[in-house]
Coordinates of C-alpha atoms in Angstrom, one line a residue:
Chain B
M102 CA -102.6 88.9 87.0
H103 CA -100.3 88.6 89.9
C104 CA -96.8 88.0 88.5
K105 CA -93.9 85.7 89.6
R106 CA -90.7 87.7 89.9
I107 CA -87.3 87.4 88.4
I108 CA -84.6 88.9 90.7
P109 CA -81.0 89.4 89.8
C110 CA -78.8 89.4 92.9
L111 CA -75.7 91.6 93.0
D112 CA -73.2 90.5 95.5
V113 CA -71.3 93.6 96.6
R114 CA -67.8 93.8 98.1
E115 CA -66.0 97.1 98.5
G116 CA -68.4 98.9 96.1
R117 CA -68.1 96.5 93.3
V118 CA -70.3 93.6 92.2
V119 CA -68.9 90.2 92.6
K120 CA -70.3 86.7 92.5
G121 CA -68.8 84.0 94.6
V122 CA -68.7 80.4 93.6
N123 CA -69.7 78.6 96.7
F124 CA -68.8 81.8 98.4
V125 CA -65.1 81.7 97.4
G126 CA -63.2 82.6 94.3
L127 CA -64.8 86.0 93.7
R128 CA -64.9 87.7 90.3
D129 CA -65.5 91.3 89.7
A130 CA -68.5 92.1 87.5
G131 CA -68.9 95.9 87.6
D132 CA -70.4 98.9 89.3
P133 CA -73.5 97.9 91.3
V134 CA -75.6 101.0 90.5
E135 CA -74.8 100.9 86.8
L136 CA -75.7 97.2 86.7
A137 CA -78.9 97.8 88.7
A138 CA -80.1 100.5 86.3
R139 CA -79.3 98.2 83.4
Y140 CA -81.3 95.4 85.0
D141 CA -84.2 97.8 85.5
A142 CA -84.1 98.7 81.8
E143 CA -84.0 95.1 80.9
G144 CA -87.1 94.2 82.8
A145 CA -85.9 92.8 86.1
D146 CA -88.7 92.8 88.6
E147 CA -86.7 93.6 91.7
L148 CA -83.0 93.7 92.7
V149 CA -81.2 92.3 95.7
F150 CA -77.8 93.7 96.8
L151 CA -75.9 91.5 99.3
D152 CA -72.8 92.8 100.9
I153 CA -71.2 89.4 101.2
T154 CA -68.3 90.3 103.3
A155 CA -70.2 92.4 105.8
S156 CA -71.3 89.8 108.3
H157 CA -67.8 88.6 109.2
E158 CA -65.8 91.8 108.6
R159 CA -68.3 94.1 110.3
R160 CA -68.3 96.4 107.4
E161 CA -70.1 99.7 107.5
I162 CA -73.7 99.6 106.3
I163 CA -74.0 100.3 102.7
T164 CA -76.4 103.2 102.9
D165 CA -74.4 105.1 100.3
L166 CA -75.2 102.3 97.8
A167 CA -78.9 102.6 98.7
A168 CA -79.0 106.3 98.2
R169 CA -77.2 106.2 94.8
C170 CA -79.4 103.3 93.7
A171 CA -82.6 105.2 94.7
E172 CA -81.7 108.0 92.3
Q173 CA -81.3 105.7 89.3
V174 CA -83.3 102.6 89.8
F175 CA -87.1 102.6 89.6
I176 CA -87.9 99.1 90.7
P177 CA -88.0 97.8 94.2
F178 CA -84.6 96.9 95.7
T179 CA -83.4 95.1 98.7
I180 CA -80.2 95.4 100.6
G181 CA -78.7 92.9 103.0
G182 CA -75.5 91.8 104.6
G183 CA -74.2 92.5 108.1
L184 CA -77.3 94.3 109.3
A185 CA -77.3 93.9 113.1
S186 CA -79.8 96.3 114.6
E187 CA -83.0 98.2 114.0
E188 CA -80.9 101.3 113.5
D189 CA -79.1 99.6 110.7
V190 CA -82.4 98.7 109.1
R191 CA -83.8 102.2 109.6
A192 CA -80.8 103.8 108.0
I193 CA -80.9 101.6 104.9
L194 CA -84.6 102.1 104.4
A195 CA -84.3 105.9 104.9
A196 CA -81.6 105.9 102.3
G197 CA -84.1 104.6 99.8
A198 CA -84.0 100.8 99.9
D199 CA -87.5 99.1 99.8
K200 CA -86.5 96.1 101.9
V201 CA -83.7 94.6 103.9
T202 CA -82.6 91.1 104.3
M203 CA -81.4 89.8 107.7
N204 CA -79.6 86.6 108.2
T205 CA -77.1 86.1 111.0
A206 CA -78.5 88.9 113.1
A207 CA -82.0 87.4 112.9
V208 CA -80.7 84.0 114.0
K209 CA -78.8 85.5 116.9
D210 CA -81.7 87.7 117.9
P211 CA -85.0 86.6 116.5
G212 CA -86.7 89.5 118.3
L213 CA -85.0 91.8 115.7
V214 CA -87.4 90.3 113.1
R215 CA -90.4 91.2 115.2
R216 CA -89.2 94.6 116.2
C217 CA -88.4 95.6 112.6
A218 CA -91.7 94.2 111.3
E219 CA -93.6 96.2 113.9
R220 CA -91.7 99.4 113.2
F221 CA -91.2 99.3 109.5
G222 CA -93.8 96.8 108.3
S223 CA -93.4 93.1 107.4
Q224 CA -93.3 94.0 103.7
C225 CA -89.7 95.3 104.1
V226 CA -88.4 92.5 106.3
V227 CA -86.8 89.7 104.3
V228 CA -85.3 86.9 106.3
A229 CA -82.4 85.3 104.4
I230 CA -81.8 81.6 105.2
D231 CA -78.6 79.8 104.1
A232 CA -79.5 76.1 104.3
K233 CA -77.4 73.0 103.9
R234 CA -78.6 69.5 103.7
V235 CA -77.8 67.4 106.7
A236 CA -75.7 64.4 105.8
G237 CA -77.5 61.2 106.3
T238 CA -81.0 62.5 105.7
T239 CA -82.6 61.5 102.5
A240 CA -80.8 63.4 99.7
G241 CA -82.2 64.4 96.4
A242 CA -80.4 63.8 93.2
S243 CA -77.4 66.0 92.8
P244 CA -76.3 65.4 89.3
R245 CA -73.0 67.3 89.4
G246 CA -71.3 67.6 86.1
E247 CA -74.3 66.8 84.1
Q248 CA -75.2 69.4 81.5
G249 CA -78.2 71.2 83.0
A250 CA -79.9 72.0 79.7
G251 CA -83.2 71.1 81.2
G252 CA -82.9 67.6 82.4
E253 CA -85.5 66.1 84.7
E254 CA -83.3 66.4 87.7
G255 CA -86.0 66.9 90.3
P256 CA -84.9 65.9 93.7
G257 CA -88.5 65.5 94.6
G258 CA -89.0 63.2 91.6
K259 CA -86.7 60.5 92.9
E260 CA -86.9 59.9 96.6
G261 CA -90.0 61.9 97.1
A262 CA -92.2 60.1 94.6
G263 CA -93.6 57.4 96.8
A264 CA -94.2 59.3 100.0
A265 CA -94.9 62.7 98.5
Q266 CA -98.5 62.2 97.5
G267 CA -99.9 63.3 100.8
A268 CA -99.4 67.1 101.3
D269 CA -99.0 66.5 105.0
E270 CA -96.1 64.2 104.5
E271 CA -94.5 66.6 102.1
R272 CA -94.7 69.3 104.7
R273 CA -92.2 67.2 106.6
P274 CA -89.9 65.8 104.1
A275 CA -87.5 63.1 105.1
S276 CA -84.6 65.4 104.2
R277 CA -83.4 68.0 106.7
W278 CA -81.5 71.2 106.2
E279 CA -79.4 73.1 108.7
V280 CA -79.2 76.9 108.9
Y281 CA -75.7 78.4 108.4
V282 CA -74.8 81.9 109.3
H283 CA -71.8 84.3 108.8
G284 CA -72.0 84.0 105.0
G285 CA -72.3 80.2 105.1
R286 CA -69.3 79.6 107.3
T287 CA -70.9 78.8 110.6
P288 CA -73.4 75.9 111.2
T289 CA -76.0 76.6 113.8
G290 CA -77.7 73.3 114.5
I291 CA -81.0 74.9 113.7
D292 CA -83.4 73.2 111.4
A293 CA -84.1 75.4 108.4
L294 CA -87.9 74.6 108.2
E295 CA -88.4 75.3 111.9
W296 CA -86.5 78.5 111.6
A297 CA -88.6 79.6 108.7
V298 CA -91.9 78.9 110.5
R299 CA -90.7 80.8 113.6
A300 CA -89.4 83.8 111.6
A301 CA -92.7 84.0 109.7
E302 CA -94.6 84.1 113.0
L303 CA -92.3 86.9 114.2
G304 CA -93.2 88.9 111.1
A305 CA -90.9 88.1 108.3
G306 CA -92.6 89.3 105.1
E307 CA -90.6 87.2 102.8
F308 CA -87.8 84.6 102.7
M309 CA -84.7 84.5 100.6
L310 CA -83.8 80.8 100.7
T311 CA -80.4 79.8 99.5
S312 CA -79.2 76.2 99.1
M313 CA -75.6 76.1 100.3
D314 CA -75.2 72.8 98.5
R315 CA -76.2 74.3 95.2
D316 CA -75.0 77.9 95.4
G317 CA -72.4 78.5 92.7
T318 CA -72.8 75.1 91.1
L319 CA -75.2 76.0 88.2
D320 CA -76.9 72.6 88.9
G321 CA -80.3 74.2 89.7
Y322 CA -82.1 75.1 92.9
D323 CA -82.6 72.6 95.7
L324 CA -86.2 72.1 94.7
E325 CA -87.1 69.9 97.6
L326 CA -85.8 72.5 100.1
T327 CA -87.6 75.3 98.3
R328 CA -90.9 73.5 98.1
A329 CA -90.7 72.5 101.8
V330 CA -90.2 76.0 103.0
A331 CA -92.8 77.4 100.5
R332 CA -95.4 75.0 102.0
A333 CA -94.4 75.7 105.6
V334 CA -94.8 79.5 105.5
D335 CA -97.6 81.8 104.3
V336 CA -95.3 84.5 102.9
P337 CA -93.4 84.6 99.6
V338 CA -90.3 82.5 99.1
I339 CA -87.5 83.6 96.8
A340 CA -85.5 80.6 95.6
S341 CA -81.8 81.1 95.4
G342 CA -78.6 79.1 94.8
G343 CA -77.6 77.1 91.8
V344 CA -79.2 78.5 88.7
G345 CA -77.4 77.6 85.5
T346 CA -80.2 77.5 83.0
L347 CA -83.6 79.0 82.2
E348 CA -85.1 75.6 82.9
H349 CA -83.9 76.0 86.5
L350 CA -85.8 79.2 86.9
A351 CA -89.0 77.5 85.7
Q352 CA -88.4 74.6 88.0
G353 CA -88.0 76.9 91.0
L354 CA -91.4 78.5 90.3
T355 CA -93.3 75.3 89.5
E356 CA -91.8 72.3 91.3
G357 CA -90.2 74.5 93.9
E358 CA -93.4 76.5 94.4
A359 CA -91.4 79.7 94.9
D360 CA -92.9 83.1 94.3
A361 CA -89.7 84.6 92.9
V362 CA -86.4 83.3 91.5
L363 CA -83.1 84.8 92.2
A364 CA -80.0 84.4 90.1
A365 CA -76.7 86.0 89.6
S366 CA -74.1 84.5 87.3
I367 CA -76.3 83.6 84.4
F368 CA -77.4 87.3 84.2
H369 CA -74.1 89.0 85.2
Y370 CA -72.1 87.1 82.6
G371 CA -74.7 87.4 79.9
T372 CA -75.4 83.8 79.6
Y373 CA -79.1 84.8 79.4
S374 CA -80.8 88.2 79.4
I375 CA -83.7 89.0 81.7
A376 CA -85.9 89.3 78.6
E377 CA -84.9 85.8 77.5
A378 CA -85.8 84.5 81.0
R379 CA -89.1 86.3 81.0
R380 CA -90.0 84.9 77.5
F381 CA -89.0 81.4 78.5
L382 CA -91.2 81.5 81.7
A383 CA -94.1 83.0 79.8
A384 CA -93.9 80.3 77.2
R385 CA -94.2 77.7 80.1
G386 CA -97.5 79.4 81.1
I387 CA -95.9 81.0 84.2
P388 CA -97.4 84.4 84.9
V389 CA -94.6 87.0 84.5
R390 CA -94.6 90.7 84.2
P391 CA -95.4 91.9 80.6
V392 CA -92.6 94.1 79.6
Q393 CA -92.4 95.9 76.3
D394 CA -88.8 95.9 75.2
A395 CA -89.0 99.5 73.9
A396 CA -91.2 101.1 76.6
Chain F
M29 CA -92.7 122.2 78.3
T30 CA -91.7 124.2 81.4
A31 CA -91.2 122.2 84.5
P32 CA -94.1 122.9 86.9
R33 CA -93.5 123.9 90.5
L34 CA -94.4 120.6 91.9
V35 CA -94.6 120.0 95.7
V36 CA -94.3 116.6 97.2
V37 CA -96.0 116.8 100.6
D38 CA -93.9 115.5 103.4
Y39 CA -96.0 114.7 106.4
G40 CA -93.7 112.2 108.0
M41 CA -95.1 109.0 106.4
G42 CA -92.3 107.0 104.7
N43 CA -89.4 107.8 102.5
L44 CA -90.2 110.3 99.9
A45 CA -86.9 110.3 98.1
S46 CA -87.9 107.6 95.6
V47 CA -91.1 109.5 94.6
A48 CA -89.2 112.8 94.3
K49 CA -86.4 111.2 92.2
A50 CA -88.9 109.5 89.9
L51 CA -90.8 112.7 89.3
E52 CA -87.6 114.5 88.5
R53 CA -86.8 111.7 86.0
A54 CA -90.2 112.3 84.6
G55 CA -89.4 116.0 84.0
A56 CA -90.7 117.8 87.0
A57 CA -88.9 120.4 89.2
V58 CA -89.6 118.9 92.6
T59 CA -89.8 120.5 96.0
V60 CA -90.3 118.3 99.0
S61 CA -92.0 120.3 101.7
D62 CA -93.7 120.0 105.1
T63 CA -95.3 123.4 105.2
P64 CA -98.9 124.3 104.2
E65 CA -97.5 127.6 102.7
A66 CA -95.5 125.7 100.2
V67 CA -98.5 123.5 99.3
R68 CA -100.6 126.6 98.8
A69 CA -98.0 128.0 96.4
A70 CA -97.6 124.8 94.4
G71 CA -98.4 124.5 90.7
A72 CA -99.0 120.8 91.3
V73 CA -99.3 118.6 94.4
V74 CA -98.2 115.1 95.0
L75 CA -99.3 113.3 98.2
P76 CA -97.3 110.1 98.7
G77 CA -97.2 108.0 101.8
V78 CA -96.6 104.5 103.2
G79 CA -97.8 103.4 106.6
A80 CA -101.0 103.5 108.6
F81 CA -104.0 105.5 107.5
R82 CA -104.8 106.6 111.1
D83 CA -101.4 108.1 111.7
A84 CA -101.3 109.7 108.3
A85 CA -104.7 111.4 108.7
A86 CA -103.8 112.7 112.1
R87 CA -100.6 114.2 110.9
L88 CA -102.3 115.9 107.9
D89 CA -104.8 117.4 110.3
A90 CA -102.4 118.5 113.0
S91 CA -99.9 120.1 110.5
G92 CA -102.5 121.9 108.5
L93 CA -101.2 120.1 105.4
G94 CA -104.4 118.3 104.9
A95 CA -106.4 121.5 104.7
A96 CA -103.9 123.0 102.3
V97 CA -104.0 120.0 100.0
V98 CA -107.8 120.1 99.9
E99 CA -107.7 123.8 99.2
R100 CA -105.4 123.2 96.2
I101 CA -107.5 120.4 94.9
T102 CA -110.6 122.6 95.1
A103 CA -108.8 125.3 93.3
G104 CA -108.3 122.9 90.4
V105 CA -104.5 122.4 90.7
P106 CA -103.2 119.0 89.3
F107 CA -103.0 116.5 92.1
L108 CA -101.5 113.0 92.3
G109 CA -102.0 110.7 95.3
V110 CA -99.8 107.7 95.6
C111 CA -100.6 104.6 97.8
L112 CA -101.7 106.0 101.1
G113 CA -102.1 109.3 99.2
L114 CA -105.0 107.7 97.3
Q115 CA -106.7 106.2 100.4
L116 CA -106.5 109.5 102.2
L117 CA -108.7 111.2 99.6
F118 CA -111.7 109.1 100.8
E119 CA -114.1 109.8 103.6
S120 CA -112.8 107.1 106.0
S121 CA -110.7 104.0 106.3
A122 CA -111.4 100.7 108.2
E123 CA -107.7 100.7 109.2
G124 CA -107.3 101.8 112.8
G125 CA -111.0 102.4 113.6
R126 CA -112.8 104.4 110.9
R127 CA -110.6 107.5 111.1
P128 CA -111.9 110.2 108.7
G129 CA -109.8 111.0 105.6
L130 CA -109.8 114.2 103.5
G131 CA -113.2 113.4 102.0
V132 CA -112.3 114.7 98.5
L133 CA -113.9 111.6 97.1
R134 CA -116.9 109.8 98.4
G135 CA -116.4 106.3 99.7
T136 CA -114.3 104.3 102.1
V137 CA -111.1 102.3 102.4
E138 CA -111.5 98.7 103.3
R139 CA -109.3 95.8 104.1
L140 CA -108.5 93.6 101.1
E141 CA -110.7 90.5 100.9
T142 CA -108.9 88.2 98.6
G143 CA -108.5 84.7 100.0
L144 CA -104.9 85.3 99.1
K145 CA -101.9 86.5 101.0
V146 CA -102.3 90.1 102.4
P147 CA -100.6 92.5 101.9
H148 CA -100.8 92.3 98.2
I149 CA -97.2 92.7 97.2
G150 CA -95.6 92.5 93.8
W151 CA -96.3 93.2 90.2
N152 CA -99.8 93.0 88.9
T153 CA -101.5 94.1 85.6
L154 CA -103.9 96.9 85.3
E155 CA -107.3 97.0 83.6
W156 CA -108.2 100.6 82.7
R157 CA -111.6 102.2 82.9
P158 CA -112.7 105.4 81.0
A159 CA -111.7 107.7 83.9
G160 CA -108.1 106.5 83.5
A161 CA -107.6 107.6 79.9
G162 CA -105.3 110.5 80.8
M163 CA -103.2 108.4 83.2
A164 CA -102.9 105.5 80.7
A165 CA -101.8 107.6 77.7
G166 CA -98.9 106.0 76.0
L167 CA -98.7 103.0 78.3
P168 CA -98.3 99.5 77.0
A169 CA -101.2 97.1 77.2
P170 CA -101.2 95.2 79.4
A171 CA -99.2 97.4 81.8
A172 CA -97.9 95.9 85.1
V173 CA -97.1 98.0 88.1
Y174 CA -95.8 97.3 91.6
F175 CA -98.2 97.1 94.6
V176 CA -97.7 97.0 98.3
H177 CA -101.0 97.3 100.2
S178 CA -103.4 95.7 102.7
Y179 CA -106.3 98.1 102.2
A180 CA -108.1 99.3 99.0
A181 CA -110.5 102.1 98.2
V182 CA -114.2 101.4 97.7
P183 CA -115.5 104.6 95.9
A184 CA -119.2 105.4 96.3
D185 CA -119.1 106.7 92.7
R186 CA -117.8 103.9 90.5
G187 CA -117.3 106.5 87.8
V188 CA -114.1 107.7 89.5
V189 CA -112.4 104.2 89.1
A190 CA -109.6 104.7 86.7
A191 CA -108.1 101.2 86.9
V192 CA -108.6 97.9 88.6
T193 CA -106.3 95.0 89.3
D194 CA -107.1 91.4 89.9
Y195 CA -105.9 89.9 93.2
G196 CA -108.4 87.3 94.4
G197 CA -111.0 89.6 92.8
P198 CA -111.0 93.1 91.3
H199 CA -109.6 95.9 93.5
V200 CA -109.3 99.6 92.8
A201 CA -105.8 100.4 91.5
A202 CA -106.4 104.0 90.5
V203 CA -109.0 106.7 90.7
A204 CA -109.4 110.0 88.7
R205 CA -111.8 112.9 88.7
D206 CA -111.1 116.2 87.0
N207 CA -107.7 117.5 88.3
V208 CA -107.4 114.6 90.8
W209 CA -105.4 111.5 90.0
A210 CA -104.5 108.8 92.5
V211 CA -102.9 105.4 92.3
Q212 CA -102.8 102.6 94.8
F213 CA -99.6 101.2 93.3
H214 CA -96.1 102.7 93.3
P215 CA -95.3 104.4 90.0
E216 CA -91.9 105.3 91.4
K217 CA -91.2 101.5 91.7
S218 CA -92.9 100.5 88.5
S219 CA -90.0 101.0 86.1
A220 CA -90.7 102.4 82.6
V221 CA -94.5 102.1 83.0
G222 CA -94.5 104.0 86.2
L223 CA -92.2 106.7 84.9
R224 CA -94.4 107.1 81.8
L225 CA -97.5 107.6 84.1
L226 CA -95.6 110.2 86.1
R227 CA -94.6 111.9 82.9
N228 CA -98.3 112.0 81.9
F229 CA -99.0 113.8 85.2
V230 CA -96.1 116.2 84.8
T231 CA -97.3 117.0 81.3
V232 CA -100.8 117.8 82.6
A233 CA -99.3 119.8 85.5
A234 CA -97.2 121.8 83.0
R235 CA -100.3 122.8 81.2
G236 CA -101.8 123.9 84.6
G237 CA -104.4 121.2 84.8

């Protein structure tokens, strides 16, 4: 049974884990390696570390974090943030990371995706896309302020219902999303779906897809965006941005058609444990990794 | 239990730190070495590896490490192959034009035919066969482990199959025969399940096989 994955994301700044709310107003949530080992013990399937300040502050690559993590964490982990060259990627992989994410650097130099895929293998090249809905294109419901305890807030359910029956039409949803870089600060004018398709052709082994509109809101993933990208590419998509409830995780994997769900706040602040998330998804019939709590 | 002198063979294929650290966590005294002499002196041998079969087989040949590994296996020393280290045990691989492997086990390595995305990446559950009893000792059922591979072994002798996994059909996930254990998945990335499997190997190694 091939399993869907639950991935806590640890945003790292100056050696500490933080979680931004819409990328501002950071809060400190602990030591990254200690947290990572705890997530491994709790049954997280993978981990992602993002150095969220790196891409605009040109921080040094966090190889030290990779090396320390490799000593204590025995699940796959991914490191991203500010990687600009093949040499950056090589150093992080050599330090013990299993994969890297590239975002701004890949948009600036798409050849970097191809070169890294050829040299290190597609399986360790994750292209991160920060996408924001383009104003004026058909927007899904965005029930801000509603309690997200599992309501039927499917963006696809509203505007998509009529036109969405044909798979071909849904491949090209009426909504459009723009790629942002530099930690979500800089619009590029690039269409997110077109970028995903191109990056996959270049050798991206996986996509980490973050909805800028939802990130930090706890309103749930942008399911229409997630599904659109999942259908456009032939590699796994990790849904990211906006998780507030376990229902949101389930939605990302079912309606969003993602292969993995990424979340930060709900795990970091103990709203839900990884085990609770796993049991919730399993109860919905979603294939997740069987983990014995006292292994 | 005394920690066995366990040598992780470094033949230039991928990062070995994770495998070495996981074996240490499992109780082994680990030496990472790239010399045939160290392999010949080892109380247990671990052959990891990520990358292309062709390059790996060529490096094992050129360095003399391949011959040393086969020598130790023949001498009955506990052996663990991981990922490419499993595939290299077989006679040849379809990857890169039928390059011969170490030929410790009869059979070939073939590209995954799944109808699904290849490589097969992620967590998948194991279904154990009788040959896998030693490896599986103390593991939960079902046990899930982490895979990253595009090719899989097709043993001539089905009796060596220790475990299979289902990914668009059954594929060999582990093989075992006498002192030889090998896994297609990554125990060093398979959390508590992987560490327990490594501990089973370290325990066998401590007994001298």
